[in-house]
XYZ file of C-alpha atoms in Angstrom:
378
model
C 216.893 113.107 -33.336
C 217.546 111.297 -36.557
C 215.520 112.372 -39.612
C 212.784 110.017 -40.808
C 213.497 108.269 -44.117
C 210.997 110.467 -45.957
C 212.562 113.634 -44.534
C 216.067 112.374 -45.379
C 214.944 111.718 -48.976
C 213.396 115.206 -49.237
C 216.594 116.799 -47.929
C 218.748 114.846 -50.345
C 216.489 115.632 -53.278
C 216.537 119.342 -52.447
C 220.357 119.311 -52.205
C 220.658 117.620 -55.573
C 218.310 120.142 -57.163
C 220.165 123.055 -55.721
C 223.413 121.712 -57.134
C 221.838 121.227 -60.558
C 220.623 124.805 -60.355
C 224.001 126.257 -59.330
C 226.357 124.036 -61.298
C 224.297 123.157 -64.350
C 223.832 119.623 -65.740
C 225.701 116.901 -63.834
C 226.163 113.168 -63.994
C 225.165 110.767 -61.270
C 228.858 110.393 -60.375
C 229.289 114.163 -60.048
C 226.230 114.284 -57.892
C 227.661 111.577 -55.685
C 230.910 113.470 -55.314
C 229.281 116.846 -54.563
C 226.659 115.539 -52.192
C 228.708 112.890 -50.399
C 225.789 110.395 -50.806
C 226.197 106.786 -51.759
C 225.763 105.670 -55.340
C 222.494 103.778 -54.649
C 221.065 106.821 -52.812
C 221.916 109.093 -55.776
C 220.409 106.583 -58.218
C 217.197 106.578 -56.177
C 216.957 110.356 -55.945
C 217.588 110.847 -59.670
C 214.713 108.421 -60.473
C 212.418 110.250 -58.030
C 213.198 113.639 -59.469
C 212.778 112.354 -63.055
C 209.455 110.789 -62.061
C 208.247 114.091 -60.617
C 209.094 115.957 -63.814
C 211.745 118.127 -62.217
C 214.832 116.562 -63.829
C 215.504 115.035 -67.221
C 218.421 113.810 -69.379
C 219.993 116.694 -71.262
C 222.915 114.935 -72.817
C 225.943 112.670 -72.191
C 229.337 113.195 -70.678
C 232.537 111.221 -71.243
C 232.916 111.160 -75.056
C 236.657 111.878 -74.477
C 237.233 108.578 -72.608
C 236.660 104.905 -73.261
C 233.582 103.097 -72.085
C 229.966 104.089 -71.987
C 229.092 107.740 -71.738
C 227.410 108.981 -68.576
C 224.023 110.635 -68.684
C 223.851 114.368 -67.842
C 220.883 115.346 -65.734
C 219.491 118.931 -65.666
C 216.489 120.709 -64.198
C 213.438 120.894 -66.501
C 213.509 124.602 -67.137
C 209.926 124.940 -68.449
C 208.476 123.117 -65.472
C 207.452 126.578 -64.289
C 207.480 130.142 -65.654
C 208.295 133.221 -63.629
C 207.771 136.941 -64.047
C 209.411 140.057 -62.579
C 208.069 143.544 -62.670
C 209.898 146.835 -61.981
C 207.248 149.421 -61.161
C 208.284 153.030 -61.427
C 206.289 156.191 -61.016
C 205.824 156.594 -64.811
C 206.567 153.184 -66.192
C 206.548 149.417 -65.664
C 209.061 146.891 -67.000
C 208.445 143.151 -67.271
C 210.655 140.069 -67.672
C 209.357 136.523 -68.133
C 211.779 133.667 -67.502
C 211.909 129.891 -66.947
C 212.610 128.001 -63.732
C 216.342 128.474 -64.142
C 215.891 132.232 -64.501
C 216.719 132.377 -68.152
C 214.968 135.429 -69.737
C 212.432 134.439 -72.420
C 210.783 137.788 -73.161
C 210.808 141.373 -71.789
C 209.004 144.632 -72.354
C 208.613 148.148 -70.962
C 205.570 150.436 -70.934
C 205.452 154.156 -70.137
C 202.493 155.291 -68.079
C 201.606 158.901 -68.136
C 200.862 161.158 -65.128
C 197.309 161.686 -66.315
C 196.468 157.964 -66.471
C 193.671 156.960 -64.125
C 194.556 154.324 -61.486
C 192.278 151.546 -62.879
C 193.282 151.878 -66.537
C 196.912 152.252 -65.638
C 196.930 149.067 -63.557
C 195.090 147.267 -66.397
C 197.723 148.428 -68.886
C 200.434 146.968 -66.719
C 198.706 143.640 -66.268
C 197.995 143.495 -70.076
C 201.692 144.126 -70.681
C 202.608 141.200 -68.451
C 200.039 138.921 -70.155
C 201.343 139.863 -73.623
C 204.957 139.304 -72.593
C 204.075 135.911 -71.037
C 202.294 134.932 -74.319
C 205.372 135.978 -76.305
C 207.565 133.848 -73.997
C 205.312 130.782 -74.508
C 204.263 130.788 -70.905
C 200.671 129.602 -70.770
C 200.656 129.937 -66.991
C 202.860 131.871 -64.609
C 203.874 130.186 -61.392
C 205.411 133.068 -59.402
C 205.429 136.840 -59.995
C 207.583 139.223 -58.012
C 206.972 142.972 -58.134
C 209.589 145.605 -57.163
C 207.884 148.932 -56.229
C 208.938 152.105 -54.430
C 207.456 152.642 -50.965
C 207.000 150.702 -47.817
C 206.002 147.077 -47.720
C 204.122 146.054 -44.571
C 206.200 143.348 -42.888
C 203.078 141.583 -41.528
C 200.869 141.531 -44.676
C 203.667 141.896 -47.310
C 201.405 144.450 -49.004
C 202.354 147.830 -50.470
C 201.388 150.472 -47.917
C 199.580 153.715 -48.728
C 202.137 156.522 -49.442
C 201.002 159.967 -50.481
C 203.760 160.529 -53.023
C 203.230 157.232 -54.910
C 200.653 156.862 -57.671
C 197.463 155.062 -56.707
C 197.838 152.688 -59.683
C 200.730 150.931 -57.872
C 198.362 149.507 -55.270
C 195.713 148.809 -57.828
C 198.300 146.895 -59.861
C 199.073 144.476 -57.042
C 195.343 143.757 -56.522
C 194.791 143.282 -60.251
C 197.680 140.844 -60.557
C 196.386 138.783 -57.700
C 192.851 138.831 -59.084
C 193.752 138.026 -62.715
C 196.664 135.718 -62.476
C 196.634 132.047 -61.186
C 200.050 132.761 -59.750
C 201.757 133.578 -56.442
C 202.286 137.369 -56.397
C 205.116 138.723 -54.179
C 205.741 142.411 -53.481
C 209.021 143.870 -52.286
C 210.583 147.382 -52.029
C 212.561 147.887 -55.232
C 215.791 148.856 -53.481
C 215.638 145.698 -51.364
C 215.353 143.676 -54.606
C 218.347 145.467 -56.072
C 220.327 144.507 -52.963
C 219.366 140.844 -53.443
C 220.737 140.997 -56.980
C 223.965 142.706 -55.885
C 224.365 140.081 -53.157
C 223.822 137.101 -55.413
C 225.033 138.248 -58.769
C 226.521 141.680 -58.519
C 229.281 143.615 -56.762
C 228.784 141.758 -53.448
C 228.882 138.311 -55.120
C 232.480 137.781 -53.936
C 231.334 136.685 -50.530
C 230.559 140.080 -49.041
C 227.432 139.232 -47.045
C 227.117 142.483 -44.981
C 226.663 145.766 -46.811
C 224.308 148.715 -47.352
C 223.138 149.610 -50.857
C 222.594 153.298 -51.375
C 220.152 153.691 -54.304
C 220.904 157.025 -55.949
C 218.268 157.887 -58.574
C 215.157 160.049 -58.997
C 214.632 159.201 -55.289
C 217.002 158.098 -52.616
C 216.812 154.841 -50.658
C 218.931 152.179 -49.018
C 218.800 148.425 -48.431
C 220.482 146.825 -45.438
C 221.956 143.322 -45.838
C 223.423 141.821 -42.656
C 224.951 138.317 -42.632
C 223.344 137.645 -46.025
C 219.820 138.597 -45.009
C 217.775 141.669 -45.863
C 216.775 143.663 -42.765
C 213.507 145.500 -43.391
C 212.879 147.041 -39.948
C 209.875 146.991 -37.662
C 207.593 148.789 -40.133
C 209.429 147.932 -43.344
C 211.099 151.300 -43.412
C 214.749 150.334 -42.879
C 216.742 152.274 -45.444
C 214.487 155.314 -45.896
C 217.678 157.351 -45.968
C 216.140 160.179 -48.018
C 214.583 161.352 -44.733
C 217.984 161.449 -42.953
C 218.592 164.947 -41.497
C 221.993 166.125 -42.714
C 223.924 169.428 -42.905
C 223.939 171.398 -46.131
C 220.180 171.302 -46.812
C 217.372 173.887 -46.669
C 215.984 172.642 -43.408
C 214.751 169.421 -41.929
C 212.619 166.602 -43.422
C 209.168 165.844 -42.071
C 206.780 162.985 -41.790
C 205.220 164.147 -45.037
C 208.287 164.632 -47.203
C 211.987 164.226 -47.396
C 212.715 167.856 -48.518
C 215.537 169.029 -46.249
C 216.838 165.488 -45.846
C 219.630 163.559 -47.568
C 217.384 163.357 -50.595
C 217.877 167.100 -51.137
C 221.632 166.510 -51.553
C 221.745 163.331 -53.574
C 218.591 162.760 -55.695
C 218.947 162.964 -59.516
C 217.585 166.487 -59.590
C 220.162 167.594 -57.038
C 222.961 165.951 -58.966
C 221.816 167.744 -62.138
C 221.756 171.106 -60.366
C 225.195 170.474 -59.005
C 226.455 169.674 -62.517
C 225.072 172.890 -63.936
C 226.723 174.833 -61.139
C 230.052 173.408 -62.415
C 229.246 174.369 -65.957
C 228.458 170.831 -67.074
C 225.733 169.251 -69.044
C 223.865 166.925 -66.531
C 223.474 164.292 -69.202
C 227.227 163.585 -69.276
C 228.564 165.043 -66.016
C 229.019 161.791 -64.206
C 231.144 160.398 -67.036
C 233.006 163.664 -67.679
C 235.915 163.079 -65.382
C 235.470 166.635 -64.131
C 237.284 166.517 -60.787
C 235.683 169.534 -59.018
C 232.138 168.229 -59.829
C 232.919 164.646 -58.849
C 234.662 165.729 -55.622
C 231.698 167.944 -54.717
C 229.280 165.072 -55.341
C 231.489 162.687 -53.381
C 231.428 165.038 -50.427
C 227.648 164.938 -50.447
C 227.357 161.190 -50.777
C 229.936 160.643 -48.058
C 227.683 162.450 -45.543
C 224.937 159.872 -46.045
C 227.402 157.031 -46.111
C 229.046 158.199 -42.842
C 225.643 158.141 -41.092
C 225.015 154.619 -42.299
C 228.512 153.525 -41.192
C 228.047 155.104 -37.722
C 224.839 153.200 -37.025
C 225.387 149.873 -38.831
C 229.138 149.507 -39.375
C 228.511 147.427 -42.583
C 232.061 147.434 -43.745
C 230.831 148.151 -47.290
C 228.533 150.591 -49.031
C 227.429 149.969 -52.603
C 226.491 152.979 -54.739
C 223.558 151.820 -56.906
C 220.920 153.476 -59.105
C 221.650 155.714 -62.040
C 224.181 157.892 -60.181
C 226.123 154.949 -58.747
C 226.142 153.134 -62.027
C 227.144 156.077 -64.204
C 229.752 157.430 -61.614
C 231.278 153.940 -61.524
C 234.475 153.032 -59.591
C 235.860 156.576 -59.893
C 233.008 158.107 -57.948
C 233.067 155.191 -55.479
C 236.730 155.722 -54.805
C 236.175 159.398 -54.132
C 233.357 158.698 -51.734
C 235.470 156.117 -49.894
C 238.305 158.584 -49.477
C 235.979 161.282 -48.053
C 234.210 158.752 -45.849
C 237.546 157.755 -44.336
C 237.901 161.328 -43.102
C 234.483 161.411 -41.580
C 234.344 158.020 -39.839
C 236.841 155.911 -37.852
C 235.113 152.792 -39.111
C 236.787 151.401 -42.144
C 234.182 151.223 -44.926
C 234.817 150.120 -48.465
C 232.695 151.851 -51.122
C 231.881 149.992 -54.316
C 229.964 150.850 -57.511
C 227.076 148.694 -58.593
C 227.859 146.229 -61.371
C 224.193 145.842 -62.328
C 222.859 149.387 -62.473
C 219.102 149.856 -62.940
C 218.846 146.220 -64.089
C 219.343 145.110 -60.456
C 215.743 145.667 -59.608
C 214.318 143.349 -62.228
C 217.091 140.860 -61.584
C 216.416 140.806 -57.864
C 212.672 140.397 -58.576
C 213.409 137.444 -60.874
C 215.603 135.789 -58.265
C 212.828 136.226 -55.689
C 210.247 134.753 -58.014
C 212.571 131.856 -58.821
C 213.177 131.136 -55.118
C 209.409 131.093 -54.513
C 208.760 128.683 -57.407
C 211.590 126.449 -56.354
C 210.485 126.414 -52.741
C 207.079 125.320 -53.903
C 208.239 122.733 -56.418
C 211.389 121.320 -54.888
C 210.837 118.777 -52.200
C 211.621 120.018 -48.646
C 212.086 118.206 -45.355
C 209.919 118.742 -42.345
């Protein structure tokens, strides 16, 4: 069934806005070429978008040729302001950006173990409010929060987890109560995978991969056909609980001791470095082959389990260990994985490091704002 005129206009407007977002400022002629729409249709949509305050003239093109210059149209970046939060066990980091995702201000605040849940959450909200003020954002449109733990797939709320500080849940409630903004919550490793997919090591068209997050804790994010897969309870990727050989026992419902976490978390990597006579602070960059080979053997065990179940074709090593180990560690893991699995699996190092969480949160906030502001068909 043919779309109604209003729906067709909405689809065309949204297409033009996405092109302006991805390509930057464009002339009406360039929009005509990229959209395949007629010149009158493009002229109408440009006027509609200017009238709605989403698009404005940002300059002119064509100074190098004869005749009148063409106007360049761009998205009004300050039409909405966004915020991203990376919530860790002992800290929170904040970025405030415009509608195009350009960072305007950022800050980080340590939060001590002894901090009470209420005051800790208040400190985090106050940090966001100060950062927004510094950025000149009188009102935030969308806020995305990356936090460790499980996100309920039905309610999109952070679930109770014994090992996570209570102030994490308090923070989400405080943000929702105090900000006139849409507040979105997502597992932090999932957000890192979004960033790797759209701007990082998988940005070359790789739309199916698993991100192994190797930091203080261990996690994974599953991206299949360009989409995050969260699982029935939001727990897809809880690879720290994976039973593997070489550990002290088996994990339990109450903790991942004895699971893959025991082989690959930051503390385990530091212990392995000391066993090889290395300072943990520089071991990953040392080039010490026995240490890197031993670590690669450990990481390949987890990667082989992922490959056997999902066959993603690509595993990305993220977090502090993946970032610092870089392509050298990734190549060693890939070589060992090839011995453990008949399924060909490329192993890549993150290109974003720890910054992937905030970047993924910012992309999520931007998508939410644009979905709300940009016209959409019905």
